[in-house]
mmCIF file with all atom_site columns, C-alpha atoms in Angstrom:
data_model
loop_
_atom_site.group_PDB
_atom_site.id
_atom_site.type_symbol
_atom_site.label_atom_id
_atom_site.label_alt_id
_atom_site.label_comp_id
_atom_site.label_asym_id
_atom_site.label_entity_id
_atom_site.label_seq_id
_atom_site.pdbx_PDB_ins_code
_atom_site.Cartn_x
_atom_site.Cartn_y
_atom_site.Cartn_z
_atom_site.occupancy
_atom_site.B_iso_or_equiv
_atom_site.pdbx_formal_charge
_atom_site.auth_seq_id
_atom_site.auth_comp_id
_atom_site.auth_asym_id
_atom_site.auth_atom_id
_atom_site.pdbx_PDB_model_num
ATOM 1   C CA . MET N 1 1   ? -7.921  -21.440 12.611  1.00 0.00 ? 4   MET N CA 1
ATOM 2   C CA . ILE N 1 2   ? -7.012  -21.146 8.954   1.00 0.00 ? 5   ILE N CA 1
ATOM 3   C CA . SER N 1 3   ? -6.593  -24.517 7.299   1.00 0.00 ? 6   SER N CA 1
ATOM 4   C CA . ARG N 1 4   ? -3.610  -25.451 5.180   1.00 0.00 ? 7   ARG N CA 1
ATOM 5   C CA . ARG N 1 5   ? -6.020  -26.077 2.325   1.00 0.00 ? 8   ARG N CA 1
ATOM 6   C CA . SER N 1 6   ? -7.345  -22.498 2.522   1.00 0.00 ? 9   SER N CA 1
ATOM 7   C CA . ILE N 1 7   ? -3.828  -21.109 2.579   1.00 0.00 ? 10  ILE N CA 1
ATOM 8   C CA . ALA N 1 8   ? -2.772  -23.323 -0.326  1.00 0.00 ? 11  ALA N CA 1
ATOM 9   C CA . PHE N 1 9   ? -5.825  -22.202 -2.334  1.00 0.00 ? 12  PHE N CA 1
ATOM 10  C CA . ALA N 1 10  ? -5.103  -18.545 -1.650  1.00 0.00 ? 13  ALA N CA 1
ATOM 11  C CA . VAL N 1 11  ? -1.441  -18.894 -2.553  1.00 0.00 ? 14  VAL N CA 1
ATOM 12  C CA . ALA N 1 12  ? -2.262  -20.814 -5.720  1.00 0.00 ? 15  ALA N CA 1
ATOM 13  C CA . CYS N 1 13  ? -4.799  -18.223 -6.812  1.00 0.00 ? 16  CYS N CA 1
ATOM 14  C CA . THR N 1 14  ? -2.368  -15.430 -6.120  1.00 0.00 ? 17  THR N CA 1
ATOM 15  C CA . LEU N 1 15  ? 0.499   -17.108 -7.973  1.00 0.00 ? 18  LEU N CA 1
ATOM 16  C CA . LEU N 1 16  ? -1.753  -17.932 -10.909 1.00 0.00 ? 19  LEU N CA 1
ATOM 17  C CA . GLY N 1 17  ? -2.971  -14.358 -11.097 1.00 0.00 ? 20  GLY N CA 1
ATOM 18  C CA . GLY N 1 18  ? -6.461  -15.125 -9.871  1.00 0.00 ? 21  GLY N CA 1
ATOM 19  C CA . PRO N 1 19  ? -8.240  -13.074 -7.254  1.00 0.00 ? 22  PRO N CA 1
ATOM 20  C CA . ALA N 1 20  ? -7.757  -15.264 -4.210  1.00 0.00 ? 23  ALA N CA 1
ATOM 21  C CA . TRP N 1 21  ? -9.948  -13.124 -2.008  1.00 0.00 ? 24  TRP N CA 1
ATOM 22  C CA . SER N 1 22  ? -12.710 -12.613 -4.563  1.00 0.00 ? 25  SER N CA 1
ATOM 23  C CA . ALA N 1 23  ? -13.923 -16.104 -3.773  1.00 0.00 ? 26  ALA N CA 1
ATOM 24  C CA . SER N 1 24  ? -16.159 -14.797 -1.006  1.00 0.00 ? 27  SER N CA 1
ATOM 25  C CA . PRO N 1 25  ? -17.006 -18.149 0.643   1.00 0.00 ? 28  PRO N CA 1
ATOM 26  C CA . ASN N 1 26  ? -13.274 -18.749 1.081   1.00 0.00 ? 29  ASN N CA 1
ATOM 27  C CA . ALA N 1 27  ? -12.798 -15.225 2.405   1.00 0.00 ? 30  ALA N CA 1
ATOM 28  C CA . ILE N 1 28  ? -15.537 -15.818 4.924   1.00 0.00 ? 31  ILE N CA 1
ATOM 29  C CA . LYS N 1 29  ? -14.002 -19.114 6.009   1.00 0.00 ? 32  LYS N CA 1
ATOM 30  C CA . MET N 1 30  ? -10.572 -17.527 6.387   1.00 0.00 ? 33  MET N CA 1
ATOM 31  C CA . PHE N 1 31  ? -11.642 -14.508 8.453   1.00 0.00 ? 34  PHE N CA 1
ATOM 32  C CA . ASP N 1 32  ? -14.832 -15.672 10.222  1.00 0.00 ? 35  ASP N CA 1
ATOM 33  C CA . THR N 1 33  ? -13.401 -16.221 13.687  1.00 0.00 ? 36  THR N CA 1
ATOM 34  C CA . ASP N 1 34  ? -16.795 -16.763 15.335  1.00 0.00 ? 37  ASP N CA 1
ATOM 35  C CA . ASN N 1 35  ? -17.872 -19.222 12.598  1.00 0.00 ? 38  ASN N CA 1
ATOM 36  C CA . ASP N 1 36  ? -21.264 -17.605 12.022  1.00 0.00 ? 39  ASP N CA 1
ATOM 37  C CA . GLY N 1 37  ? -20.925 -17.596 8.226   1.00 0.00 ? 40  GLY N CA 1
ATOM 38  C CA . THR N 1 38  ? -20.522 -13.828 7.966   1.00 0.00 ? 41  THR N CA 1
ATOM 39  C CA . LEU N 1 39  ? -17.837 -11.232 8.560   1.00 0.00 ? 42  LEU N CA 1
ATOM 40  C CA . ASP N 1 40  ? -18.327 -8.434  11.042  1.00 0.00 ? 43  ASP N CA 1
ATOM 41  C CA . LEU N 1 41  ? -16.255 -5.274  11.242  1.00 0.00 ? 44  LEU N CA 1
ATOM 42  C CA . ALA N 1 42  ? -14.081 -6.584  14.088  1.00 0.00 ? 45  ALA N CA 1
ATOM 43  C CA . GLU N 1 43  ? -13.157 -9.699  12.075  1.00 0.00 ? 46  GLU N CA 1
ATOM 44  C CA . VAL N 1 44  ? -12.390 -7.603  9.005   1.00 0.00 ? 47  VAL N CA 1
ATOM 45  C CA . LYS N 1 45  ? -10.272 -5.138  10.977  1.00 0.00 ? 48  LYS N CA 1
ATOM 46  C CA . LYS N 1 46  ? -8.353  -7.999  12.591  1.00 0.00 ? 49  LYS N CA 1
ATOM 47  C CA . ALA N 1 47  ? -7.585  -9.423  9.145   1.00 0.00 ? 50  ALA N CA 1
ATOM 48  C CA . ALA N 1 48  ? -6.676  -5.966  7.829   1.00 0.00 ? 51  ALA N CA 1
ATOM 49  C CA . THR N 1 49  ? -4.285  -5.397  10.735  1.00 0.00 ? 52  THR N CA 1
ATOM 50  C CA . ALA N 1 50  ? -2.485  -8.636  9.882   1.00 0.00 ? 53  ALA N CA 1
ATOM 51  C CA . VAL N 1 51  ? -2.328  -7.636  6.202   1.00 0.00 ? 54  VAL N CA 1
ATOM 52  C CA . PHE N 1 52  ? -0.943  -4.220  7.150   1.00 0.00 ? 55  PHE N CA 1
ATOM 53  C CA . ALA N 1 53  ? 1.866   -5.860  9.115   1.00 0.00 ? 56  ALA N CA 1
ATOM 54  C CA . LYS N 1 54  ? 2.642   -8.138  6.178   1.00 0.00 ? 57  LYS N CA 1
ATOM 55  C CA . LEU N 1 55  ? 2.683   -5.223  3.732   1.00 0.00 ? 58  LEU N CA 1
ATOM 56  C CA . ASP N 1 56  ? 5.046   -3.189  5.919   1.00 0.00 ? 59  ASP N CA 1
ATOM 57  C CA . PRO N 1 57  ? 8.320   -5.100  5.461   1.00 0.00 ? 60  PRO N CA 1
ATOM 58  C CA . ASP N 1 58  ? 10.428  -2.111  6.495   1.00 0.00 ? 61  ASP N CA 1
ATOM 59  C CA . HIS N 1 59  ? 8.422   -1.870  9.748   1.00 0.00 ? 62  HIS N CA 1
ATOM 60  C CA . ASP N 1 60  ? 8.161   1.906   9.574   1.00 0.00 ? 63  ASP N CA 1
ATOM 61  C CA . GLY N 1 61  ? 4.486   1.820   10.585  1.00 0.00 ? 64  GLY N CA 1
ATOM 62  C CA . THR N 1 62  ? 3.249   3.174   7.267   1.00 0.00 ? 65  THR N CA 1
ATOM 63  C CA . LEU N 1 63  ? 2.327   1.892   3.831   1.00 0.00 ? 66  LEU N CA 1
ATOM 64  C CA . ASP N 1 64  ? 3.358   3.834   0.750   1.00 0.00 ? 67  ASP N CA 1
ATOM 65  C CA . ALA N 1 65  ? 2.005   3.597   -2.797  1.00 0.00 ? 68  ALA N CA 1
ATOM 66  C CA . ARG N 1 66  ? 4.417   0.782   -3.651  1.00 0.00 ? 69  ARG N CA 1
ATOM 67  C CA . GLU N 1 67  ? 3.396   -1.265  -0.622  1.00 0.00 ? 70  GLU N CA 1
ATOM 68  C CA . LEU N 1 68  ? -0.296  -0.636  -1.396  1.00 0.00 ? 71  LEU N CA 1
ATOM 69  C CA . ARG N 1 69  ? -0.026  -1.566  -5.066  1.00 0.00 ? 72  ARG N CA 1
ATOM 70  C CA . GLY N 1 70  ? -3.107  -3.413  -6.282  1.00 0.00 ? 73  GLY N CA 1
ATOM 71  C CA . ARG N 1 71  ? -5.115  -2.428  -3.220  1.00 0.00 ? 74  ARG N CA 1
ATOM 72  C CA . LEU N 1 72  ? -5.565  1.322   -3.629  1.00 0.00 ? 75  LEU N CA 1
ATOM 73  C CA . THR N 1 73  ? -5.153  3.528   -6.667  1.00 0.00 ? 76  THR N CA 1
ATOM 74  C CA . ALA N 1 74  ? -3.090  6.697   -6.371  1.00 0.00 ? 77  ALA N CA 1
ATOM 75  C CA . LYS N 1 75  ? -6.331  8.685   -6.225  1.00 0.00 ? 78  LYS N CA 1
ATOM 76  C CA . GLU N 1 76  ? -7.760  6.461   -3.478  1.00 0.00 ? 79  GLU N CA 1
ATOM 77  C CA . LEU N 1 77  ? -4.505  6.777   -1.518  1.00 0.00 ? 80  LEU N CA 1
ATOM 78  C CA . ALA N 1 78  ? -4.661  10.570  -1.781  1.00 0.00 ? 81  ALA N CA 1
ATOM 79  C CA . VAL N 1 79  ? -8.235  10.604  -0.448  1.00 0.00 ? 82  VAL N CA 1
ATOM 80  C CA . ALA N 1 80  ? -7.378  8.182   2.375   1.00 0.00 ? 83  ALA N CA 1
ATOM 81  C CA . ASP N 1 81  ? -4.271  10.141  3.419   1.00 0.00 ? 84  ASP N CA 1
ATOM 82  C CA . PRO N 1 82  ? -5.532  12.977  5.666   1.00 0.00 ? 85  PRO N CA 1
ATOM 83  C CA . ASP N 1 83  ? -2.062  14.324  6.468   1.00 0.00 ? 86  ASP N CA 1
ATOM 84  C CA . HIS N 1 84  ? -1.002  14.177  2.792   1.00 0.00 ? 87  HIS N CA 1
ATOM 85  C CA . ASP N 1 85  ? 2.338   12.525  3.532   1.00 0.00 ? 88  ASP N CA 1
ATOM 86  C CA . GLY N 1 86  ? 1.900   9.915   0.790   1.00 0.00 ? 89  GLY N CA 1
ATOM 87  C CA . THR N 1 87  ? 1.552   7.028   3.247   1.00 0.00 ? 90  THR N CA 1
ATOM 88  C CA . LEU N 1 88  ? -1.111  5.385   5.379   1.00 0.00 ? 91  LEU N CA 1
ATOM 89  C CA . THR N 1 89  ? -0.696  4.544   9.036   1.00 0.00 ? 92  THR N CA 1
ATOM 90  C CA . LEU N 1 90  ? -2.526  1.555   10.460  1.00 0.00 ? 93  LEU N CA 1
ATOM 91  C CA . ASP N 1 91  ? -5.326  3.824   11.711  1.00 0.00 ? 94  ASP N CA 1
ATOM 92  C CA . GLU N 1 92  ? -5.668  5.426   8.276   1.00 0.00 ? 95  GLU N CA 1
ATOM 93  C CA . TYR N 1 93  ? -5.672  1.995   6.602   1.00 0.00 ? 96  TYR N CA 1
ATOM 94  C CA . LEU N 1 94  ? -8.328  0.727   9.007   1.00 0.00 ? 97  LEU N CA 1
ATOM 95  C CA . ALA N 1 95  ? -10.445 3.813   8.285   1.00 0.00 ? 98  ALA N CA 1
ATOM 96  C CA . VAL N 1 96  ? -10.437 2.850   4.589   1.00 0.00 ? 99  VAL N CA 1
ATOM 97  C CA . VAL N 1 97  ? -11.293 -0.729  5.546   1.00 0.00 ? 100 VAL N CA 1
ATOM 98  C CA . GLU N 1 98  ? -14.220 0.484   7.634   1.00 0.00 ? 101 GLU N CA 1
ATOM 99  C CA . GLN N 1 99  ? -15.489 2.749   4.830   1.00 0.00 ? 102 GLN N CA 1
ATOM 100 C CA . ARG N 1 100 ? -15.371 -0.152  2.384   1.00 0.00 ? 103 ARG N CA 1
ATOM 101 C CA . PHE N 1 101 ? -17.019 -2.478  4.893   1.00 0.00 ? 104 PHE N CA 1
ATOM 102 C CA . ASN N 1 102 ? -19.884 -0.017  5.313   1.00 0.00 ? 105 ASN N CA 1
ATOM 103 C CA . ALA N 1 103 ? -20.210 0.412   1.544   1.00 0.00 ? 106 ALA N CA 1
ATOM 104 C CA . ALA N 1 104 ? -20.435 -3.371  1.141   1.00 0.00 ? 107 ALA N CA 1
ATOM 105 C CA . ASN N 1 105 ? -23.111 -3.606  3.838   1.00 0.00 ? 108 ASN N CA 1
ATOM 106 C CA . PRO N 1 106 ? -26.186 -2.000  2.229   1.00 0.00 ? 109 PRO N CA 1
ATOM 107 C CA . ASP N 1 107 ? -28.627 -3.633  4.659   1.00 0.00 ? 110 ASP N CA 1
ATOM 108 C CA . LYS N 1 108 ? -26.638 -2.099  7.550   1.00 0.00 ? 111 LYS N CA 1
ATOM 109 C CA . ASP N 1 109 ? -26.907 -5.284  9.626   1.00 0.00 ? 112 ASP N CA 1
ATOM 110 C CA . GLY N 1 110 ? -23.251 -5.088  10.672  1.00 0.00 ? 113 GLY N CA 1
ATOM 111 C CA . THR N 1 111 ? -22.205 -8.246  8.856   1.00 0.00 ? 114 THR N CA 1
ATOM 112 C CA . LEU N 1 112 ? -21.167 -9.208  5.354   1.00 0.00 ? 115 LEU N CA 1
ATOM 113 C CA . ASP N 1 113 ? -22.324 -12.403 3.723   1.00 0.00 ? 116 ASP N CA 1
ATOM 114 C CA . ALA N 1 114 ? -21.013 -14.049 0.552   1.00 0.00 ? 117 ALA N CA 1
ATOM 115 C CA . LYS N 1 115 ? -23.442 -12.122 -1.670  1.00 0.00 ? 118 LYS N CA 1
ATOM 116 C CA . GLU N 1 116 ? -22.337 -8.775  -0.229  1.00 0.00 ? 119 GLU N CA 1
ATOM 117 C CA . LEU N 1 117 ? -18.675 -9.735  -0.664  1.00 0.00 ? 120 LEU N CA 1
ATOM 118 C CA . ARG N 1 118 ? -19.313 -10.511 -4.353  1.00 0.00 ? 121 ARG N CA 1
ATOM 119 C CA . SER N 1 119 ? -20.630 -6.969  -4.941  1.00 0.00 ? 122 SER N CA 1
ATOM 120 C CA . PRO N 1 120 ? -18.264 -4.328  -6.356  1.00 0.00 ? 123 PRO N CA 1
ATOM 121 C CA . ALA N 1 121 ? -18.006 -2.766  -2.885  1.00 0.00 ? 124 ALA N CA 1
ATOM 122 C CA . GLY N 1 122 ? -17.317 -6.168  -1.337  1.00 0.00 ? 125 GLY N CA 1
ATOM 123 C CA . ARG N 1 123 ? -14.591 -6.909  -3.871  1.00 0.00 ? 126 ARG N CA 1
ATOM 124 C CA . ALA N 1 124 ? -13.039 -3.500  -3.145  1.00 0.00 ? 127 ALA N CA 1
ATOM 125 C CA . LEU N 1 125 ? -12.939 -4.423  0.544   1.00 0.00 ? 128 LEU N CA 1
ATOM 126 C CA . LEU N 1 126 ? -11.439 -7.829  -0.177  1.00 0.00 ? 129 LEU N CA 1
ATOM 127 C CA . ARG N 1 127 ? -8.604  -6.206  -2.168  1.00 0.00 ? 130 ARG N CA 1
ATOM 128 C CA . LEU N 1 128 ? -7.492  -4.642  1.105   1.00 0.00 ? 131 LEU N CA 1
ATOM 129 C CA . LEU N 1 129 ? -7.427  -8.046  2.830   1.00 0.00 ? 132 LEU N CA 1
ATOM 130 C CA . ARG N 1 130 ? -5.399  -10.074 0.366   1.00 0.00 ? 133 ARG N CA 1
#
């Protein structure tokens, strides 16, 4: 369960312009449902699914460039959009999440630790989860 303190920290960092999810130990604590100190792909996808729902206020089942602002550049959106409709469905969003997870997991052990989340690839993944 996510503590009020973790939520307050994340909100404060976001409101103050800081990268709330770049603090990898906090990201691990927030999304590590099995409490093993790492994030696996299932935990990351679960968090990403919740973020997708939050980012889709019009509930049309897609995210456009405006809704993805700060998470994907226009170029990254174009690459991630296989049907070239200018939006991402949940499945397309989760495919990007999985690609970034794999990029952040150079040892290919199936989990991300705090060090891996602090890498450029890890920070790119965390941008999708904030």
